[in-house]
Amino acid sequence: MNGIPAVHDAALPGHPGAVDWERVRADFPLLMREVHGHPLVYLDNANTSQKPLPVVASQDEFYRRHNANVSRAVHALGTEATEAYEASRARLARFLNVRADEVVLCSGTTFAINLVAYSWALPRLKEGDTILVSRMEHHANIVPWQLVAQRTGAKIKVAEILPDGSLDLDGLHRAMTPDVKLLAVAHVSNVLGTVNPVREICREARRRGIVTVVDGSQAAPHLKLDVAAIGCDFYAVTGHKMCGPTGTGALWARREHLESMPPFIGGGEMIKEVSFDGTVFNDPPHKFEAGTPNIAGFVGLGVAIDYLDAIGMDAIAAREAELLAHATEALQAIPGLRIFGTAPGKAAVISFLVEGAHAHDLATLLDLEGVAVRSGQHCAHPLLQYYGVAATLRASLAFYNTHEEIDRFVAALEKTRRLLA
Ligand code: PLP
């Protein structure tokens, strides 16, 4: 579509070492602001990422020049908007390495998982069936299954973790009993940073006829993805954690599932023909996209994916691993600091507590120093129950963070810890 900003060219694709990270950072205007008189240190990226200039500009450009509804109008603007929207679907499909006609665009992972719950699971599951979920799931990958269980009589079974925050894979395999019809698991934990071996997990599940739902919310922004190779049945992503606008995301599903699933939400766009005798639904994925979508948002998501790819997901993963190593080492030097989640190869998320200080108090004081970290339960109550803690602090890093920011965060933490001691 005309006017979508050109992709960022800071990186030489395939040459991670060549990325000019300072130049990349300069694309994120929000990172330049001050908070409470201090330069902002934004370490809440697992909550939502910041947006680079091309994404910000794409919103302005879309509303200035191309705004129209999709799939309805034959006029030029309608065609431009529809093409841009569909181009973003294709772009996301390439990013995930899946077919575009298997990608349902929706508001985010929460919607995507609910779509599977209501459209795939609800009509199929019954008493005697079991839904297996891991201990480390975000509520978005627990509560929809509880709602299905309540309405179908199916049971929920929990696959436990090991103290380092990795999944107990032997236990998981043992838990895949014949009554298990569906397994819901995160690719990357939003609290622990654990990267689960989803390929192996899905292979084992598939051998037993178990349908798999992988929550890719925290994987898509940080790892090079190949959803086809993972071999799952459903994969959910959320755009606002991938440098895209809020209210964007997608569910990838095998075509055979999309064909057999009834629509979740009814309305315009998802039909071929409507009369008072009945409705002929559109083909998937449109069958699941009733109503006017977040068109500008998806245009922005397409630009965000271009941006991530221009840097290179391998370069992003390598950069974040380096930042994680630095932050972990510096935090470990703080007396009384305990990190939750130390699984090998983890993503750049550090949940921690400092002896004698409440997580919310520390987060509030850190904010006064300009440091944004999250405190609380991170939408993962069952996981915190496992560790027997009411809350943790969470510093989550992104490729645009710097070593200097990590040093400022750790220094601010030292200062606030002493204040509370
Ligand atoms: N799953 C995980 C692992 C997450 O971290 C989040 C967001 O924090 C979600 C699901 C929910 O994503 P959204 O609120 O964008 O639907």
XYZ file of C-alpha atoms and ligand atoms in Angstrom:
437
model
C 0.000 0.000 0.000
C 1.235 3.474 -0.847
C 2.633 5.471 2.001
C 3.548 2.649 4.369
C 6.986 3.673 5.620
C 9.916 1.795 4.190
C 11.369 -0.905 6.392
C 14.056 0.081 8.780
C 17.526 -0.491 7.399
C 19.699 -0.432 10.492
C 20.481 -4.092 10.165
C 22.234 -6.106 7.571
C 19.995 -9.168 7.487
C 21.920 -12.295 8.355
C 24.694 -10.302 10.049
C 23.536 -9.821 13.632
C 26.847 -8.266 14.633
C 26.248 -5.469 12.152
C 23.116 -4.145 13.795
C 23.546 -0.592 14.988
C 21.585 -0.874 18.233
C 21.923 2.795 19.039
C 20.316 3.636 15.751
C 17.591 1.083 16.370
C 16.911 2.628 19.763
C 16.569 6.047 18.210
C 13.499 4.707 16.394
C 11.654 4.494 19.709
C 10.801 8.081 20.683
C 9.071 7.065 23.886
C 12.341 5.724 25.270
C 13.767 9.249 25.162
C 11.311 10.686 27.667
C 11.827 11.338 31.338
C 9.781 9.979 34.217
C 9.838 11.731 37.597
C 12.843 13.754 36.450
C 14.879 10.701 35.416
C 15.534 9.242 31.982
C 13.004 6.448 31.509
C 14.260 2.868 31.810
C 11.454 0.788 30.327
C 11.721 -2.828 31.484
C 8.084 -3.879 31.152
C 8.338 -5.234 27.642
C 6.633 -8.544 28.414
C 3.582 -6.475 29.315
C 3.663 -4.482 26.120
C 6.475 -3.428 23.820
C 7.187 0.087 22.674
C 6.514 1.050 19.056
C 9.131 2.175 16.528
C 8.621 5.282 14.412
C 7.573 3.428 11.255
C 4.718 1.827 13.193
C 3.698 5.156 14.735
C 3.898 6.795 11.306
C 1.813 4.050 9.720
C -1.133 4.966 11.938
C -0.952 8.605 10.923
C -0.536 7.668 7.277
C -3.427 5.226 7.283
C -5.885 7.707 8.755
C -4.593 10.606 6.653
C -4.693 8.820 3.303
C -6.280 5.386 3.223
C -8.962 5.059 5.866
C -11.965 3.034 4.732
C -13.663 -0.171 5.805
C -12.380 -3.509 4.538
C -14.040 -6.116 2.315
C -17.143 -4.006 1.676
C -16.570 -1.041 -0.596
C -15.517 -1.169 -4.256
C -14.165 2.372 -4.183
C -10.442 3.069 -4.259
C -10.022 3.693 -0.550
C -11.931 0.525 0.306
C -9.694 -1.443 -2.015
C -6.534 0.105 -0.554
C -7.623 -0.591 3.003
C -8.586 -4.176 2.155
C -5.322 -4.790 0.338
C -3.303 -3.387 3.207
C -5.233 -5.459 5.740
C -4.798 -8.647 3.717
C -1.139 -7.817 3.085
C -0.633 -7.761 6.849
C -2.243 -11.187 7.141
C 0.154 -12.469 4.492
C 3.060 -10.729 6.231
C 2.197 -12.325 9.568
C 1.806 -15.719 7.883
C 5.325 -15.435 6.448
C 6.650 -14.396 9.853
C 5.085 -17.484 11.437
C 5.861 -19.693 8.415
C 2.265 -20.748 7.876
C -0.383 -20.322 5.159
C -2.168 -16.971 5.106
C -5.589 -18.606 4.748
C -4.975 -20.323 8.066
C -4.407 -17.049 9.924
C -7.418 -15.567 11.730
C -6.809 -11.930 12.604
C -8.220 -10.971 15.986
C -7.620 -8.632 18.897
C -4.864 -10.658 20.539
C -4.002 -13.894 22.244
C -6.887 -13.668 24.680
C -9.379 -13.586 21.825
C -7.462 -16.231 19.882
C -7.525 -18.748 22.728
C -11.162 -18.008 23.490
C -11.926 -18.673 19.834
C -10.403 -22.140 20.160
C -12.186 -22.683 23.470
C -15.650 -21.736 22.232
C -15.425 -22.886 18.660
C -13.289 -25.987 18.819
C -13.461 -27.261 22.403
C -16.980 -26.423 23.553
C -18.807 -28.417 20.867
C -16.462 -31.391 21.202
C -15.536 -31.961 24.832
C -17.720 -33.858 27.261
C -17.678 -35.429 30.681
C -14.774 -37.822 31.000
C -12.521 -35.664 28.790
C -9.537 -33.773 30.163
C -7.836 -30.523 29.241
C -4.160 -30.502 30.172
C -2.607 -27.114 30.960
C 0.812 -26.304 32.306
C 1.401 -24.659 35.676
C 3.137 -21.708 34.052
C 0.225 -20.545 31.882
C -1.005 -16.967 31.719
C -4.644 -16.659 32.789
C -5.533 -16.249 29.102
C -4.529 -19.891 28.661
C -6.283 -21.124 31.811
C -9.587 -19.324 32.293
C -11.061 -20.088 28.832
C -10.420 -23.798 29.524
C -12.074 -23.537 32.925
C -15.117 -21.986 31.255
C -15.196 -24.869 28.768
C -14.768 -27.389 31.581
C -17.656 -25.877 33.534
C -19.948 -26.126 30.545
C -18.929 -29.542 29.249
C -18.093 -31.477 32.407
C -14.509 -31.955 31.176
C -11.746 -31.790 33.782
C -8.619 -29.660 33.960
C -5.321 -31.389 34.719
C -2.142 -29.487 35.527
C 1.274 -30.322 34.104
C 3.735 -29.314 36.800
C 7.025 -27.489 36.591
C 10.395 -28.087 38.219
C 11.845 -25.598 40.715
C 14.051 -23.955 38.056
C 10.903 -23.054 36.138
C 11.220 -25.616 33.381
C 8.345 -27.928 32.553
C 8.557 -31.388 34.085
C 8.594 -33.104 30.712
C 8.447 -36.656 32.084
C 5.466 -35.638 34.170
C 3.890 -33.954 31.164
C 4.267 -37.057 29.031
C 2.829 -39.212 31.819
C -0.083 -36.788 32.138
C -0.978 -37.330 28.461
C -3.439 -40.089 29.298
C -6.151 -41.270 26.855
C -8.791 -38.980 28.401
C -6.716 -35.883 27.510
C -8.197 -34.270 24.424
C -6.444 -30.934 24.474
C -3.126 -29.583 25.723
C -2.625 -25.849 26.286
C 0.946 -24.676 26.775
C 2.957 -21.479 26.522
C 5.870 -21.355 24.118
C 7.618 -18.897 26.454
C 6.553 -18.128 30.031
C 5.728 -14.483 30.699
C 6.941 -14.823 34.303
C 9.871 -17.233 34.182
C 11.133 -16.697 30.657
C 11.243 -20.470 30.210
C 11.270 -21.482 26.560
C 9.312 -24.701 26.388
C 10.323 -27.411 23.893
C 7.003 -27.072 22.111
C 8.089 -29.095 19.102
C 8.810 -32.141 21.219
C 5.702 -31.565 23.355
C 3.433 -31.275 20.314
C 4.980 -34.369 18.723
C 4.240 -36.407 21.849
C 0.720 -34.986 22.049
C 0.030 -35.685 18.403
C 1.159 -39.306 18.763
C -1.572 -39.647 21.373
C -4.226 -37.816 19.376
C -4.175 -34.769 21.675
C -4.893 -31.406 20.064
C -2.364 -28.717 21.021
C -2.836 -25.006 21.652
C 0.421 -23.067 21.939
C 0.382 -19.582 23.428
C 3.064 -17.768 21.459
C 2.539 -14.324 23.025
C 6.000 -14.142 24.540
C 7.764 -16.118 21.830
C 6.815 -14.124 18.734
C 8.571 -10.911 19.852
C 11.833 -12.647 20.727
C 12.415 -15.850 18.744
C 12.615 -16.807 15.120
C 9.407 -18.755 14.714
C 8.525 -21.678 12.515
C 5.012 -22.597 13.560
C 4.704 -25.206 10.814
C 7.727 -27.014 12.250
C 6.344 -26.899 15.787
C 3.545 -29.180 14.641
C 0.843 -27.772 16.924
C -2.830 -27.460 16.038
C -3.304 -23.851 17.160
C -0.797 -21.045 17.755
C -1.768 -17.648 19.207
C 0.126 -14.354 19.028
C -0.541 -10.827 20.177
C 0.653 -7.837 18.155
C 1.242 -5.282 20.892
C 4.111 -7.309 22.335
C 5.720 -7.428 18.863
C 6.132 -3.669 18.444
C 2.686 -3.506 16.842
C -0.438 -1.601 17.907
C -2.686 -2.818 20.691
C -5.808 -4.707 19.711
C -4.041 -6.819 17.083
C -3.183 -10.476 17.128
C -3.845 -13.746 15.416
C -4.757 -17.346 15.744
C -3.086 -19.767 13.396
C -4.952 -23.046 13.044
C -4.696 -26.058 10.794
C -7.073 -25.625 7.902
C -9.022 -28.774 8.812
C -9.837 -27.286 12.220
C -10.894 -23.954 10.748
C -13.140 -25.790 8.259
C -14.840 -27.802 10.970
C -15.195 -25.084 13.606
C -18.438 -23.094 13.811
C -18.130 -19.292 13.906
C -17.490 -17.790 17.312
C -18.965 -14.325 16.777
C -21.672 -13.579 14.224
C -22.207 -10.425 12.160
C -21.044 -8.708 9.009
C -17.903 -9.718 7.081
C -18.137 -13.377 8.145
C -21.031 -14.303 5.843
C -21.620 -15.108 2.171
C -25.396 -14.811 2.286
C -27.981 -14.064 4.934
C -31.730 -14.575 4.866
C -34.219 -15.175 7.629
C -34.081 -18.845 6.679
C -30.404 -19.030 7.529
C -26.908 -17.828 6.825
C -24.152 -19.146 4.616
C -20.879 -18.407 6.309
C -17.802 -17.090 4.609
C -14.772 -19.344 4.179
C -12.131 -19.419 6.887
C -10.379 -17.353 8.068
C -13.049 -14.681 7.323
C -15.716 -16.846 8.963
C -14.102 -15.918 12.283
C -13.700 -12.204 11.647
C -17.149 -10.714 12.186
C -17.469 -6.948 12.303
C -15.057 -4.165 11.451
C -11.547 -5.125 12.522
C -8.761 -2.927 13.824
C -7.705 -2.083 10.267
C -5.136 0.604 11.062
C -3.806 -1.607 13.838
C -3.177 -4.498 11.463
C -1.535 -2.196 8.944
C 0.741 -1.155 11.808
C 1.378 -4.776 12.745
C 2.524 -5.486 9.207
C 4.967 -2.585 9.490
C 6.115 -3.847 12.906
C 6.877 -7.271 11.449
C 8.818 -5.657 8.610
C 10.727 -3.763 11.252
C 11.547 -6.867 13.322
C 12.564 -8.780 10.216
C 14.771 -5.938 8.987
C 16.754 -6.255 12.204
C 16.501 -10.030 12.092
C 14.927 -12.254 14.732
C 18.215 -14.090 15.248
C 19.951 -10.777 15.937
C 17.149 -9.790 18.312
C 17.401 -13.095 20.201
C 21.194 -12.778 20.451
C 20.981 -9.174 21.661
C 18.405 -10.032 24.297
C 20.434 -13.031 25.495
C 23.395 -10.696 26.000
C 21.276 -8.182 27.923
C 19.770 -10.993 29.991
C 23.208 -12.331 30.949
C 24.299 -8.860 32.038
C 21.130 -8.196 34.051
C 21.177 -11.628 35.707
C 24.780 -11.270 36.803
C 24.222 -7.766 38.167
C 21.044 -8.744 40.043
C 22.650 -11.815 41.557
C 25.159 -9.544 43.272
C 22.351 -7.935 45.310
C 22.094 -9.527 48.766
C 18.804 -11.302 49.430
C 17.668 -11.210 45.805
C 15.981 -14.372 44.541
C 15.290 -15.003 40.854
C 12.298 -17.152 39.841
C 12.989 -19.046 36.651
C 16.505 -20.120 35.812
C 15.865 -22.703 33.102
C 18.661 -22.975 30.546
C 18.099 -20.951 27.373
C 15.409 -18.802 28.977
C 14.105 -15.622 27.378
C 14.940 -12.147 28.730
C 12.370 -12.052 31.524
C 13.560 -11.858 35.134
C 11.098 -12.312 37.956
C 12.593 -11.695 41.345
C 12.065 -10.752 44.975
C 14.320 -8.973 47.408
C 14.299 -10.213 50.978
C 12.536 -7.862 53.362
C 10.949 -5.669 50.673
C 7.474 -5.950 49.213
C 7.356 -6.192 45.415
C 4.853 -3.333 45.037
C 6.852 -1.045 47.334
C 10.003 -1.684 45.342
C 8.223 -1.153 42.024
C 6.750 2.130 43.269
C 10.135 3.389 44.438
C 11.786 2.235 41.231
C 9.194 4.203 39.287
C 10.270 7.302 41.181
C 13.760 6.625 39.803
C 12.356 6.399 36.264
C 12.501 2.595 36.125
C 9.378 0.809 34.871
C 9.122 -2.801 36.028
C 5.994 -4.779 36.728
C 5.065 -6.034 40.169
C 2.282 -8.425 41.074
C 1.150 -11.800 39.876
C 1.584 -11.230 36.148
C -1.762 -12.890 35.314
C -0.274 -16.169 36.504
C -1.714 -16.828 39.969
C -1.235 -20.635 39.856
C 2.450 -20.192 39.045
C 3.032 -17.854 41.966
C 1.104 -20.261 44.190
C 3.638 -22.953 43.205
C 6.466 -20.760 44.465
C 4.436 -19.769 47.539
C 4.771 -16.032 46.943
C 2.071 -13.368 46.661
C 3.865 -11.227 44.087
C 7.168 -10.773 42.312
C 8.880 -7.972 40.474
C 9.469 -8.581 36.805
C 12.032 -6.906 34.604
C 11.485 -7.873 30.987
C 13.973 -6.790 28.370
C 13.726 -5.953 24.705
C 16.329 -5.541 21.986
C 16.127 -1.735 22.287
C 17.201 -1.774 25.940
C 20.841 -1.033 26.709
C 23.535 -2.249 29.076
C 23.590 1.217 30.578
C 19.866 1.004 31.345
C 20.427 -2.298 33.104
C 23.124 -0.688 35.241
C 20.770 2.178 36.091
C 18.011 -0.265 36.989
C 20.292 -2.301 39.253
C 21.687 0.837 40.909
C 18.130 2.113 41.515
C 17.170 -1.252 42.954
C 20.151 -1.196 45.312
C 19.161 2.299 46.423
C 15.496 1.454 46.994
C 16.368 -1.816 48.730
C 18.502 0.095 51.213
C 15.667 2.607 51.752
C 13.298 -0.222 52.639
C 15.784 -2.207 54.723
N -0.335 -15.160 27.183
C 0.811 -14.681 27.655
C 1.956 -15.624 27.913
C 0.960 -13.318 27.896
O 2.115 -12.841 28.388
C -0.135 -12.451 27.653
C -0.037 -11.010 27.948
O 0.567 -10.601 28.901
C -1.304 -13.007 27.133
C -1.382 -14.358 26.917
C -2.502 -12.155 26.832
O -2.257 -11.355 25.739
P -3.324 -10.240 25.320
O -3.721 -9.519 26.576
O -2.600 -9.395 24.358
O -4.485 -10.943 24.711
